Coordinates of C-alpha atoms and ligand atoms in Angstrom, one line a residue:
M1 CA 32.2 -20.0 3.8
V2 CA 33.9 -19.1 7.1
T3 CA 33.3 -20.6 10.5
I4 CA 32.8 -18.4 13.5
T5 CA 31.8 -19.2 17.1
I6 CA 28.6 -17.5 18.5
N7 CA 27.9 -18.0 22.1
G8 CA 30.0 -21.2 22.1
Q9 CA 28.3 -22.6 19.0
A10 CA 30.1 -23.1 15.7
V11 CA 28.3 -21.2 12.8
E12 CA 29.1 -21.3 9.2
A13 CA 28.4 -18.2 7.1
P14 CA 29.3 -17.0 3.6
E15 CA 32.2 -14.6 3.5
G16 CA 31.2 -11.0 3.7
T17 CA 28.1 -11.8 5.8
S18 CA 27.6 -9.5 8.8
V19 CA 27.8 -11.0 12.2
L20 CA 24.1 -9.9 12.7
D21 CA 22.9 -11.9 9.6
A22 CA 25.1 -14.9 10.6
A23 CA 23.6 -14.9 14.1
T24 CA 20.1 -14.5 12.7
A25 CA 20.5 -17.4 10.4
A26 CA 21.8 -19.5 13.3
G27 CA 18.7 -18.6 15.3
V28 CA 20.4 -16.2 17.7
T29 CA 18.4 -13.0 18.2
I30 CA 20.2 -9.7 18.4
P31 CA 18.0 -6.6 18.9
T32 CA 18.1 -3.8 16.3
L33 CA 16.5 -0.5 15.6
C34 CA 18.1 1.0 12.5
Y35 CA 19.1 -2.1 10.6
L36 CA 17.4 -2.9 7.3
K37 CA 18.9 -5.9 5.5
D38 CA 21.0 -4.8 2.5
L39 CA 19.7 -1.3 2.8
N40 CA 20.7 0.3 6.1
C41 CA 23.6 -1.3 7.8
I42 CA 25.1 1.7 9.4
G43 CA 25.3 0.8 13.1
S44 CA 23.9 4.1 14.1
C45 CA 21.6 2.9 16.9
R46 CA 24.3 0.7 18.4
V47 CA 21.7 -1.6 19.9
C48 CA 23.0 -4.6 18.0
L49 CA 26.4 -4.5 19.9
V50 CA 28.2 -7.8 20.4
D51 CA 31.5 -8.7 22.0
V52 CA 34.2 -9.8 19.6
E53 CA 37.0 -11.6 21.3
G54 CA 40.2 -9.6 21.2
E55 CA 38.4 -6.5 19.9
G56 CA 35.7 -5.6 22.3
L57 CA 32.2 -4.3 21.4
A58 CA 31.2 -3.9 17.9
A59 CA 27.9 -3.2 16.0
S60 CA 27.1 -6.6 14.5
C61 CA 25.1 -5.1 11.5
N62 CA 28.3 -3.7 9.9
T63 CA 31.0 -6.1 11.2
A64 CA 31.7 -8.9 8.7
V65 CA 32.4 -12.4 9.8
R66 CA 36.0 -13.6 9.7
E67 CA 37.4 -17.1 10.0
G68 CA 37.8 -18.1 13.6
M69 CA 36.0 -15.1 15.0
V70 CA 34.6 -15.6 18.5
V71 CA 31.5 -13.7 19.3
R72 CA 29.3 -13.4 22.4
T73 CA 25.9 -11.8 22.2
D74 CA 24.7 -12.7 25.7
T75 CA 27.0 -11.3 28.4
P76 CA 25.9 -8.8 31.0
Q77 CA 28.5 -6.4 29.6
V78 CA 26.9 -6.6 26.2
A79 CA 23.4 -6.1 27.7
A80 CA 24.6 -3.1 29.7
A81 CA 26.2 -1.4 26.7
R82 CA 23.0 -2.0 24.6
R83 CA 20.9 -0.6 27.5
A84 CA 23.0 2.5 27.7
N85 CA 22.7 3.2 24.1
L86 CA 19.0 2.6 24.2
Q87 CA 18.5 4.9 27.1
A88 CA 20.3 7.6 25.2
I89 CA 17.8 7.1 22.3
M90 CA 14.9 7.1 24.8
D91 CA 16.2 10.3 26.4
D92 CA 15.8 12.1 23.1
H93 CA 12.4 10.6 22.3
R94 CA 9.0 12.1 23.2
A95 CA 7.5 8.9 24.5
L96 CA 3.7 9.5 24.3
C97 CA 3.0 5.8 24.3
A98 CA -0.5 6.0 25.7
T99 CA -1.8 7.8 22.6
C100 CA 0.7 6.7 20.0
V101 CA -0.8 4.8 17.0
R102 CA 2.4 2.7 17.0
Q103 CA 2.1 1.6 20.7
D104 CA 1.6 -2.0 19.8
T105 CA 4.2 -2.1 17.0
C106 CA 6.9 0.2 18.2
A107 CA 10.3 -1.4 18.3
L108 CA 11.6 1.2 20.7
R109 CA 8.8 0.6 23.2
D110 CA 9.3 -3.1 23.0
L111 CA 13.0 -2.8 23.7
A112 CA 12.4 -0.2 26.4
S113 CA 10.5 -2.7 28.3
T114 CA 12.9 -5.6 27.7
F115 CA 15.9 -3.4 28.7
N116 CA 14.1 -1.8 31.7
L117 CA 14.7 1.7 30.5
A118 CA 13.7 4.8 32.5
D119 CA 11.5 7.6 31.2
A120 CA 13.3 10.5 29.6
P121 CA 14.1 13.3 32.1
G122 CA 12.2 16.5 31.7
L123 CA 10.2 17.8 28.8
L124 CA 11.2 17.2 25.3
P125 CA 10.8 19.6 22.4
E126 CA 7.5 19.8 20.6
P127 CA 7.3 18.3 17.1
A128 CA 8.4 20.5 14.2
P129 CA 5.5 22.1 12.2
W130 CA 4.0 19.8 9.6
D131 CA 1.2 20.0 6.9
A132 CA -1.7 18.4 8.9
D133 CA -3.6 17.7 5.6
F134 CA -0.9 15.8 3.9
P135 CA -1.7 12.0 3.9
L136 CA 1.9 11.3 5.3
Q137 CA 2.4 12.7 8.7
R138 CA 5.6 13.2 10.6
D139 CA 6.2 13.8 14.4
S140 CA 9.9 14.8 14.6
S141 CA 9.9 14.5 18.3
K142 CA 9.5 10.7 18.0
C143 CA 12.2 10.4 15.4
I144 CA 15.2 8.3 16.6
K145 CA 17.4 9.2 13.6
C146 CA 17.8 5.5 12.5
M147 CA 17.9 6.6 8.8
R148 CA 15.6 3.8 7.7
C149 CA 13.2 6.3 6.0
V150 CA 16.2 7.9 4.2
A151 CA 17.4 4.4 3.0
I152 CA 14.0 3.0 1.9
C153 CA 12.9 6.2 0.1
E154 CA 16.2 6.6 -1.8
K155 CA 17.3 3.0 -2.5
V156 CA 14.0 1.2 -3.0
Q157 CA 11.6 3.9 -4.0
H158 CA 13.8 6.3 -5.9
C159 CA 12.2 9.4 -4.4
A160 CA 14.9 10.6 -1.9
V161 CA 12.4 12.7 0.0
W162 CA 14.2 12.3 3.3
D163 CA 17.7 13.7 4.1
F164 CA 19.7 14.5 7.2
T165 CA 21.8 17.3 8.6
G166 CA 24.3 17.4 11.3
V167 CA 26.4 14.6 12.9
G168 CA 26.3 12.6 16.0
P169 CA 23.8 13.8 18.7
S170 CA 22.9 16.9 16.5
T171 CA 21.8 14.7 13.5
K172 CA 18.3 15.7 12.3
I173 CA 16.2 14.0 9.7
I174 CA 14.7 16.6 7.3
V175 CA 12.7 16.7 4.1
R176 CA 15.1 17.1 1.2
D177 CA 16.4 20.7 0.8
S178 CA 13.9 21.6 3.7
L179 CA 11.1 21.7 1.1
P180 CA 7.4 21.6 2.2
I181 CA 6.5 17.9 2.1
A182 CA 3.9 18.5 -0.6
E183 CA 6.7 19.8 -2.9
A184 CA 9.3 17.2 -2.2
G185 CA 8.4 14.6 -4.9
C186 CA 6.8 12.1 -2.4
A187 CA 4.9 9.3 -4.2
L188 CA 3.0 8.7 -1.0
C189 CA 3.7 4.9 -1.2
G190 CA 4.0 4.9 2.6
Q191 CA 7.1 2.7 2.6
C192 CA 8.8 5.1 5.1
I193 CA 5.9 4.6 7.5
T194 CA 6.0 0.8 7.4
H195 CA 9.8 0.8 7.9
C196 CA 9.8 3.4 10.7
P197 CA 10.6 1.7 14.0
T198 CA 8.5 4.2 16.0
G199 CA 5.5 6.6 15.6
A200 CA 7.6 9.3 13.9
L201 CA 6.0 8.6 10.5
T202 CA 2.3 7.8 10.2
A203 CA -0.6 8.2 7.9
R204 CA -3.1 11.0 8.4
D205 CA -5.7 9.6 10.8
D206 CA -9.3 9.9 9.4
V207 CA -11.0 7.5 11.9
S208 CA -12.9 10.4 13.6
L209 CA -14.3 11.5 10.2
I210 CA -15.7 8.0 9.6
M211 CA -17.2 7.7 13.1
E212 CA -18.9 11.0 12.5
A213 CA -20.4 9.7 9.2
I214 CA -21.5 6.4 10.8
L215 CA -23.2 8.2 13.7
D216 CA -25.0 10.7 11.5
P217 CA -28.6 9.4 10.7
A218 CA -28.7 11.5 7.6
V219 CA -25.7 9.8 6.1
E220 CA -25.8 6.5 4.3
T221 CA -22.3 5.0 4.7
V222 CA -21.0 2.8 1.9
V223 CA -17.8 1.0 2.5
Q224 CA -15.6 -1.0 0.1
V225 CA -12.4 -3.0 0.7
A226 CA -9.4 -3.5 -1.6
P227 CA -8.2 -6.8 -2.9
A228 CA -5.1 -6.8 -0.7
V229 CA -7.0 -6.0 2.5
R230 CA -8.5 -9.5 2.7
T231 CA -5.0 -11.0 3.1
A232 CA -3.7 -8.8 5.8
W233 CA -6.5 -7.2 7.8
G234 CA -6.4 -9.9 10.6
E235 CA -2.6 -9.4 11.2
G236 CA -3.0 -6.7 13.8
L237 CA -6.1 -8.2 15.4
G238 CA -4.9 -11.5 16.6
L239 CA -6.5 -13.5 13.7
S240 CA -4.6 -16.2 11.8
R241 CA -4.7 -16.0 8.0
E242 CA -7.2 -18.9 8.1
E243 CA -9.5 -17.0 10.4
A244 CA -9.2 -13.7 8.6
T245 CA -11.5 -14.7 5.7
P246 CA -13.2 -12.3 3.3
G247 CA -16.5 -13.4 4.8
R248 CA -15.4 -12.4 8.3
L249 CA -14.1 -9.1 6.9
A250 CA -17.5 -8.4 5.5
A251 CA -19.1 -9.2 8.9
A252 CA -16.6 -7.0 10.7
L253 CA -17.5 -4.1 8.3
H254 CA -21.2 -4.6 9.1
A255 CA -20.4 -4.8 12.8
V256 CA -18.7 -1.4 12.7
G257 CA -21.9 0.2 11.5
F258 CA -21.4 0.7 7.8
D259 CA -24.8 0.6 6.0
K260 CA -23.6 -1.1 2.9
V261 CA -20.5 -3.3 2.4
F262 CA -19.2 -3.7 -1.0
D263 CA -16.1 -5.2 -2.5
T264 CA -13.5 -3.2 -4.5
D265 CA -12.9 -6.5 -6.3
F266 CA -16.2 -6.0 -8.1
A267 CA -14.8 -2.7 -9.5
A268 CA -11.5 -4.4 -10.4
D269 CA -13.5 -6.6 -12.7
L270 CA -15.1 -3.4 -14.1
T271 CA -11.6 -1.8 -14.5
I272 CA -10.5 -4.9 -16.5
M273 CA -13.5 -4.4 -18.8
E274 CA -12.6 -0.8 -19.4
E275 CA -8.8 -1.0 -19.4
G276 CA -8.8 -4.3 -21.3
S277 CA -11.1 -2.7 -24.0
E278 CA -8.9 0.4 -24.0
F279 CA -5.8 -1.8 -24.5
V280 CA -7.4 -3.7 -27.5
E281 CA -8.1 -0.3 -29.1
F282 CA -4.6 0.9 -28.3
L283 CA -3.1 -2.3 -29.8
G284 CA -4.7 -1.4 -33.2
S285 CA -3.5 2.2 -33.0
D286 CA -0.2 3.8 -33.6
A287 CA -0.1 5.5 -30.2
P288 CA 3.3 5.5 -28.6
R289 CA 4.2 2.3 -26.7
P290 CA 3.6 1.2 -24.0
M291 CA 0.3 1.8 -22.4
F292 CA 0.8 1.9 -18.6
T293 CA -1.7 0.7 -15.9
S294 CA -3.0 3.6 -13.8
C295 CA -4.6 2.0 -10.8
C296 CA -1.7 2.7 -8.4
P297 CA -1.9 6.4 -7.2
G298 CA 1.7 6.1 -5.8
W299 CA 2.9 5.2 -9.3
V300 CA 0.7 7.9 -10.9
R301 CA 2.2 10.5 -8.5
F302 CA 5.7 9.2 -9.2
V303 CA 5.4 9.4 -13.0
K304 CA 3.9 12.8 -12.9
Q305 CA 6.6 14.2 -10.6
H306 CA 9.6 12.3 -11.8
Y307 CA 9.0 11.1 -15.4
P308 CA 6.3 13.5 -16.8
Q309 CA 7.2 12.6 -20.3
F310 CA 5.3 9.3 -19.8
T311 CA 2.2 10.7 -18.3
A312 CA 0.2 10.8 -21.5
Q313 CA 0.7 7.0 -21.9
L314 CA -1.2 6.2 -18.7
S315 CA -4.5 4.3 -19.1
S316 CA -7.4 6.7 -18.9
A317 CA -9.2 4.1 -16.6
K318 CA -9.8 5.3 -13.1
S319 CA -8.6 3.0 -10.3
P320 CA -11.1 0.3 -9.1
H321 CA -12.0 2.0 -5.9
Q322 CA -12.7 5.3 -7.7
M323 CA -14.8 3.4 -10.2
M324 CA -16.7 1.8 -7.3
G325 CA -17.3 5.3 -5.9
A326 CA -18.5 6.6 -9.2
V327 CA -20.9 3.6 -9.6
V328 CA -22.3 3.9 -6.1
K329 CA -22.8 7.7 -6.4
N330 CA -24.5 7.3 -9.8
T331 CA -26.7 4.3 -9.1
L332 CA -27.6 4.6 -5.4
A333 CA -27.8 8.3 -4.8
A334 CA -31.5 8.7 -5.8
E335 CA -32.6 5.8 -3.5
A336 CA -30.6 7.2 -0.7
A337 CA -32.1 10.8 -1.2
E338 CA -35.6 9.3 -1.2
A339 CA -34.8 8.1 2.2
G340 CA -33.6 11.5 3.2
R341 CA -30.0 10.4 3.3
R342 CA -26.8 11.3 1.4
L343 CA -24.1 8.8 0.4
F344 CA -20.7 8.8 2.0
V345 CA -18.3 6.3 0.3
V346 CA -15.3 5.0 2.4
S347 CA -12.5 2.8 1.0
I348 CA -10.5 0.6 3.2
M349 CA -7.2 0.4 1.5
P350 CA -3.7 -1.0 2.0
C351 CA -2.5 2.3 0.7
V352 CA -1.6 5.8 1.9
A353 CA -1.6 7.3 -1.6
K354 CA -5.4 6.5 -2.0
K355 CA -6.0 9.2 0.6
Y356 CA -4.6 11.6 -1.9
E357 CA -6.2 10.0 -4.9
C358 CA -9.7 10.4 -3.5
D359 CA -9.1 14.2 -3.2
V360 CA -7.9 14.7 -6.8
P361 CA -10.6 17.1 -8.3
E362 CA -10.5 15.4 -11.7
L363 CA -11.6 12.1 -10.0
S364 CA -15.2 13.0 -9.4
T365 CA -18.6 11.8 -10.4
V366 CA -21.3 14.0 -11.7
V367 CA -23.8 13.3 -8.9
G368 CA -24.1 15.6 -5.9
A369 CA -22.6 14.2 -2.8
T370 CA -20.7 15.1 0.3
H371 CA -17.0 15.2 0.8
G372 CA -14.4 15.8 3.6
A373 CA -10.9 14.6 4.6
G374 CA -8.7 14.9 7.6
T375 CA -9.0 14.4 11.3
S376 CA -11.8 16.5 12.7
D377 CA -13.6 17.2 15.9
A378 CA -16.7 18.4 14.1
G379 CA -18.2 19.5 10.9
L380 CA -16.2 17.7 8.2
V381 CA -19.2 15.8 6.9
P382 CA -21.1 18.6 5.2
D383 CA -24.7 18.9 6.2
A384 CA -26.3 19.8 2.8
P385 CA -28.6 17.0 1.7
V386 CA -28.1 15.6 -1.8
A387 CA -31.1 16.3 -3.9
P388 CA -31.5 14.5 -7.2
E389 CA -31.9 17.9 -8.9
L390 CA -28.3 18.6 -8.0
A391 CA -27.3 15.7 -10.2
A392 CA -25.1 17.8 -12.4
E393 CA -22.8 18.8 -9.6
A394 CA -19.3 17.2 -9.6
A395 CA -18.4 15.4 -6.3
P396 CA -15.7 13.0 -5.3
D397 CA -16.1 9.4 -6.2
V398 CA -14.8 8.4 -2.7
D399 CA -15.3 10.5 0.4
A400 CA -12.6 9.1 2.7
V401 CA -10.0 6.4 2.7
L402 CA -8.8 4.5 5.7
T403 CA -5.7 2.4 5.8
V404 CA -5.9 -1.2 7.1
R405 CA -4.2 0.1 10.3
E406 CA -6.9 2.7 10.7
F407 CA -9.6 0.1 10.1
G408 CA -8.0 -2.0 12.9
R409 CA -8.3 1.1 15.2
L410 CA -11.9 1.6 14.2
L411 CA -12.7 -2.1 15.0
R412 CA -11.0 -1.7 18.4
L413 CA -12.8 1.7 19.0
V414 CA -16.2 0.1 18.4
G415 CA -15.2 -3.0 20.3
V416 CA -15.8 -5.5 17.6
D417 CA -14.5 -9.0 18.6
C418 CA -13.5 -10.3 15.2
T419 CA -12.8 -13.9 16.5
A420 CA -16.5 -14.2 17.5
L421 CA -17.9 -13.1 14.1
S422 CA -19.6 -15.5 11.7
E423 CA -19.0 -15.1 8.0
A424 CA -21.2 -12.7 6.1
P425 CA -21.5 -12.0 2.4
F426 CA -20.8 -8.6 0.8
D427 CA -23.8 -6.7 -0.2
N428 CA -25.1 -7.0 -3.7
P429 CA -25.1 -5.9 -6.5
L430 CA -21.7 -4.5 -6.1
G431 CA -20.1 -7.3 -4.0
L432 CA -19.7 -10.2 -6.5
S433 CA -16.2 -10.6 -8.0
T434 CA -13.9 -13.0 -9.7
G435 CA -10.5 -14.4 -9.0
A436 CA -9.0 -12.1 -11.6
A437 CA -9.9 -9.1 -9.4
T438 CA -8.5 -10.7 -6.3
I439 CA -5.0 -11.0 -7.7
F440 CA -5.0 -7.2 -8.4
G441 CA -3.5 -7.0 -4.9
R442 CA -0.2 -8.4 -5.8
T443 CA 2.4 -7.4 -8.3
G444 CA 1.5 -8.7 -11.8
G445 CA -2.1 -9.3 -10.9
V446 CA -3.6 -6.4 -12.9
M447 CA -1.6 -7.5 -16.0
E448 CA -2.7 -11.1 -15.5
A449 CA -6.4 -10.2 -15.1
A450 CA -6.2 -7.8 -18.1
L451 CA -4.7 -10.5 -20.3
R452 CA -7.3 -13.0 -19.3
S453 CA -10.0 -10.7 -20.6
A454 CA -8.0 -9.0 -23.4
A455 CA -7.4 -12.3 -25.0
Y456 CA -11.2 -13.1 -24.8
L457 CA -12.0 -9.6 -26.3
I458 CA -9.6 -10.3 -29.2
T459 CA -10.2 -13.9 -30.0
G460 CA -13.6 -14.6 -28.4
E461 CA -12.2 -17.4 -26.4
N462 CA -10.9 -17.6 -22.9
P463 CA -7.2 -18.2 -22.7
D464 CA -5.5 -20.8 -20.4
F465 CA -4.6 -19.2 -17.1
S466 CA -1.0 -20.3 -17.8
A467 CA -0.9 -18.2 -21.0
C468 CA -1.5 -15.1 -18.8
D469 CA 0.6 -16.1 -15.8
T470 CA 2.8 -13.2 -14.9
T471 CA 4.4 -15.1 -12.0
A472 CA 5.8 -17.6 -14.6
A473 CA 7.4 -14.8 -16.6
T474 CA 11.1 -14.8 -17.3
S475 CA 12.5 -13.4 -14.1
E476 CA 14.6 -10.5 -15.0
T477 CA 15.4 -7.9 -12.5
P478 CA 14.2 -5.3 -11.9
W479 CA 11.2 -6.1 -14.1
M480 CA 9.8 -9.1 -15.6
S481 CA 8.7 -9.4 -19.2
R482 CA 7.1 -11.8 -21.7
E483 CA 5.9 -11.9 -25.3
L484 CA 2.5 -13.4 -25.7
S485 CA 0.7 -14.3 -28.8
I486 CA -3.0 -13.3 -28.7
G487 CA -4.8 -14.0 -32.0
D488 CA -2.6 -12.5 -34.7
A489 CA -1.0 -10.1 -32.3
T490 CA 2.3 -10.4 -30.4
V491 CA 2.0 -8.5 -27.2
R492 CA 5.1 -7.5 -25.2
I493 CA 4.3 -7.0 -21.5
A494 CA 6.4 -6.0 -18.5
V495 CA 5.6 -5.8 -14.8
A496 CA 7.5 -3.9 -12.2
S497 CA 6.9 -3.0 -8.5
G498 CA 8.9 -0.7 -6.3
L499 CA 9.8 2.7 -7.7
E500 CA 13.6 2.1 -8.0
N501 CA 12.8 -0.8 -10.3
T502 CA 10.2 1.3 -12.0
S503 CA 12.8 4.1 -12.7
K504 CA 15.1 1.6 -14.2
L505 CA 12.4 0.3 -16.5
L506 CA 11.4 3.8 -17.6
D507 CA 15.0 4.7 -18.3
A508 CA 15.3 1.6 -20.4
L509 CA 12.1 2.5 -22.3
E510 CA 13.4 6.0 -22.8
S511 CA 16.8 4.9 -24.1
G512 CA 15.2 2.3 -26.4
E513 CA 17.0 -0.5 -24.6
A514 CA 13.5 -2.0 -23.9
A515 CA 10.2 -1.9 -25.7
F516 CA 6.8 -3.1 -24.5
D517 CA 3.2 -2.7 -25.4
F518 CA 1.6 -2.9 -22.0
V519 CA 3.3 -2.3 -18.6
E520 CA 1.9 -2.7 -15.1
I521 CA 3.5 -0.7 -12.4
M522 CA 2.8 -0.8 -8.6
A523 CA 4.7 1.6 -6.4
C524 CA 5.1 -0.7 -3.4
P525 CA 7.4 -3.7 -3.5
G526 CA 5.3 -6.7 -4.2
G527 CA 2.2 -4.5 -5.0
C528 CA -0.6 -3.6 -2.6
V529 CA 0.1 -6.7 -0.5
G530 CA 3.2 -4.8 0.6
G531 CA 1.4 -1.4 0.7
G532 CA 2.2 1.5 2.9
G533 CA -1.1 1.2 4.7
Q534 CA -0.9 -2.4 5.6
P535 CA -0.4 -3.7 9.2
I536 CA 3.1 -3.3 10.4
Q537 CA 5.2 -6.2 11.7
F538 CA 8.6 -4.9 12.4
N539 CA 11.5 -6.6 10.5
S540 CA 9.1 -8.7 8.5
E541 CA 8.5 -8.4 4.8
L542 CA 5.1 -10.0 4.3
A543 CA 4.3 -9.2 0.7
Q544 CA 5.0 -12.7 -0.5
A545 CA 3.0 -14.5 2.1
R546 CA 0.1 -12.2 1.6
A547 CA 0.3 -12.7 -2.2
G548 CA 0.0 -16.5 -1.6
V549 CA -3.4 -15.9 0.0
L550 CA -4.6 -14.0 -3.0
N551 CA -3.4 -16.6 -5.4
R552 CA -5.2 -19.3 -3.4
L553 CA -8.4 -17.3 -3.3
D554 CA -8.2 -16.9 -7.1
A555 CA -7.5 -20.6 -7.7
A556 CA -10.5 -21.5 -5.5
D557 CA -12.9 -19.0 -7.2
K558 CA -15.6 -20.4 -9.5
L559 CA -15.3 -17.2 -11.5
R560 CA -11.8 -16.3 -12.7
Y561 CA -12.4 -14.1 -15.7
S562 CA -13.6 -10.5 -15.2
H563 CA -15.8 -10.7 -18.3
E564 CA -17.7 -13.6 -16.7
N565 CA -18.8 -11.6 -13.6
P566 CA -22.7 -11.7 -14.1
D567 CA -23.2 -8.5 -12.0
I568 CA -20.7 -6.6 -14.2
A569 CA -22.7 -7.7 -17.2
K570 CA -25.9 -6.5 -15.5
L571 CA -24.2 -3.1 -14.6
Y572 CA -23.5 -2.6 -18.3
A573 CA -26.9 -3.7 -19.4
D574 CA -28.7 -1.5 -16.8
W575 CA -26.6 1.6 -16.7
I576 CA -23.4 1.9 -18.8
G577 CA -24.1 0.3 -22.1
E578 CA -20.7 -1.2 -23.1
P579 CA -17.1 -0.6 -22.2
L580 CA -15.7 2.7 -23.4
S581 CA -19.3 4.0 -24.0
H582 CA -20.1 7.7 -23.3
T583 CA -21.4 6.8 -19.8
A584 CA -18.3 4.7 -19.2
H585 CA -16.2 7.7 -20.0
E586 CA -18.2 10.0 -17.8
W587 CA -18.1 7.7 -14.8
L588 CA -15.0 5.5 -15.2
H589 CA -12.3 7.4 -17.0
T590 CA -10.3 10.5 -16.5
D591 CA -7.7 12.6 -18.2
Q592 CA -4.6 11.3 -16.5
E593 CA -2.6 14.3 -17.7
S594 CA -4.5 16.8 -15.7
Ligands
HC1_1 FE1 -4.8 -1.9 -4.8 FE2 -6.4 -1.5 -6.7 S1 -5.2 -3.4 -6.4 S2 -4.6 -0.3 -6.3 O1 -3.1 -2.2 -5.3 O2 -6.2 -1.5 -8.6 O3 -4.8 0.1 -2.6 O4 -5.5 -4.1 -2.9 O5 -7.6 -1.4 -4.1 O6 -8.3 0.9 -6.6 O7 -8.9 -3.3 -6.9 C1 -4.7 -0.7 -3.3 C2 -5.1 -3.2 -3.5 C3 -6.7 -1.5 -4.7 C4 -7.6 0.0 -6.7 C5 -8.0 -2.6 -6.8
SF4_2 FE1 -0.9 2.2 -2.9 FE2 -0.9 -0.3 -3.9 FE3 0.3 1.6 -5.2 FE4 1.4 0.9 -2.9 S1 1.2 -0.4 -4.8 S2 1.0 3.0 -3.5 S3 -0.5 0.3 -1.7 S4 -1.9 1.4 -4.8

């Protein structure tokens, strides 16, 4: 430990700590734009300047504490230097704050007002061309070259999509090797978006498309919400975690104008029935180990692009929201057609990659339906009615995906006051779910839910929750693993989140250093709770707090095993037969290699 003085106060900090971290731990706030703890401590924005006695001004994020150091963060000279640096950043930023989707969460805008900055002089360059259909959007004219995207993509997500050219004022952030973004190996996890301090990186905005569908009397809009949405949707809307309940979320979805409000959790239970049964079959086979979960499209994109040798080992089960779309299109289309309406399925997701997933041609149902994607002024919801006789036509399971941030914008657009809403139930029969489904939204949850039911499928008895508890697993980094006894079988499981962690696990599997039977991967650190489509709170990593909400909801649920969901049993009885049946394969599985 060393002792330094910050603003006249003695502060102890471990050797090697930066002045910024020491100050933050002591409750002294220093503004930052480019800093990301342990990942991006490069002092490039120079907004975190402090005065070090005897040395002058220094960037606090990359200046280490030294015994006896005397630091001031609060002098007019420090403020003026920070302001000059901020103004230089502002002068190079196309500040279109009135229409920017990050206007409420922009770190630059926040500091611009604190530091009393002036508007940039003159007109700034237009954004560089970008693929407007790609789920990840970039506006280069709002980029402040902080390098956060470069750091998070390379060091946490192993994709290295972003790079830079030039030095000093001529620095530019580019897609690696100047490739088109669609060819750059992007997993679409969206972590660069949630770590961007401005509106330079965003998800494609599909709000207009959803409004168009809601307003069309010939369209029956069916919405579903992902497990991890219930823990985060209130963050950008002024609701506390206690106020932002699943019941109020269902009420908000009705208030926006969706005709039917279902819960992706129902389909997560369905996924467990299918994937759990697939795993039981897999265990008795000599197929190459391990089987991988396939519900995270960021992970599926990653493995296909970066480790294609493992693609054949993905579970064939579609992800829950795709399963929900398939069930909706197959069970409700005739009723809608009788009323002269066609179905339009919308998923509210904490995820950017789901925008890609719903467009994958192989993920389609066999019932005729409509489809469209992308921001539109008109005409993206096709007009052709769906007639039952078109039943053999393939159509997407899900027609459009909104991130939680877009859902917040939709609520504001329609003027829904969420604080005034009473709780409402999800619609049935596709709204009832179990605690096992709720924990899908955090790392380890899919594995835990699968084990709760796989053990039942093998032994005929429900296991103790503790026997399946992935949070209690031996905590190795970068993955956690356990060996479980289920009946006569010993099952070796592993769980990883974040794609750098994932790549280490895949390398270990490939070299034979590690061997497992079943592996859950989620692309985003912490799983969907930390998803790239979640609300943004600058400099806060909220995955753990959000996961705590899901764990509490699971613990409080009367139903905690997917196989005990009575509506799932009814769906099998009325429509699908049994897990892995012919109909189950038609509706709920896909060839992951295609
Ligand atoms: Fe997820 Fe999933 S848990 S992938 O993280 O399997 O997005 O929440 O909806 O489909 O259920 C995301 C979350 C989500 C699917 C489920
Ligand atoms: Fe999407 Fe969840 Fe995967 Fe992140 S972890 S890419 S939010 S599915």
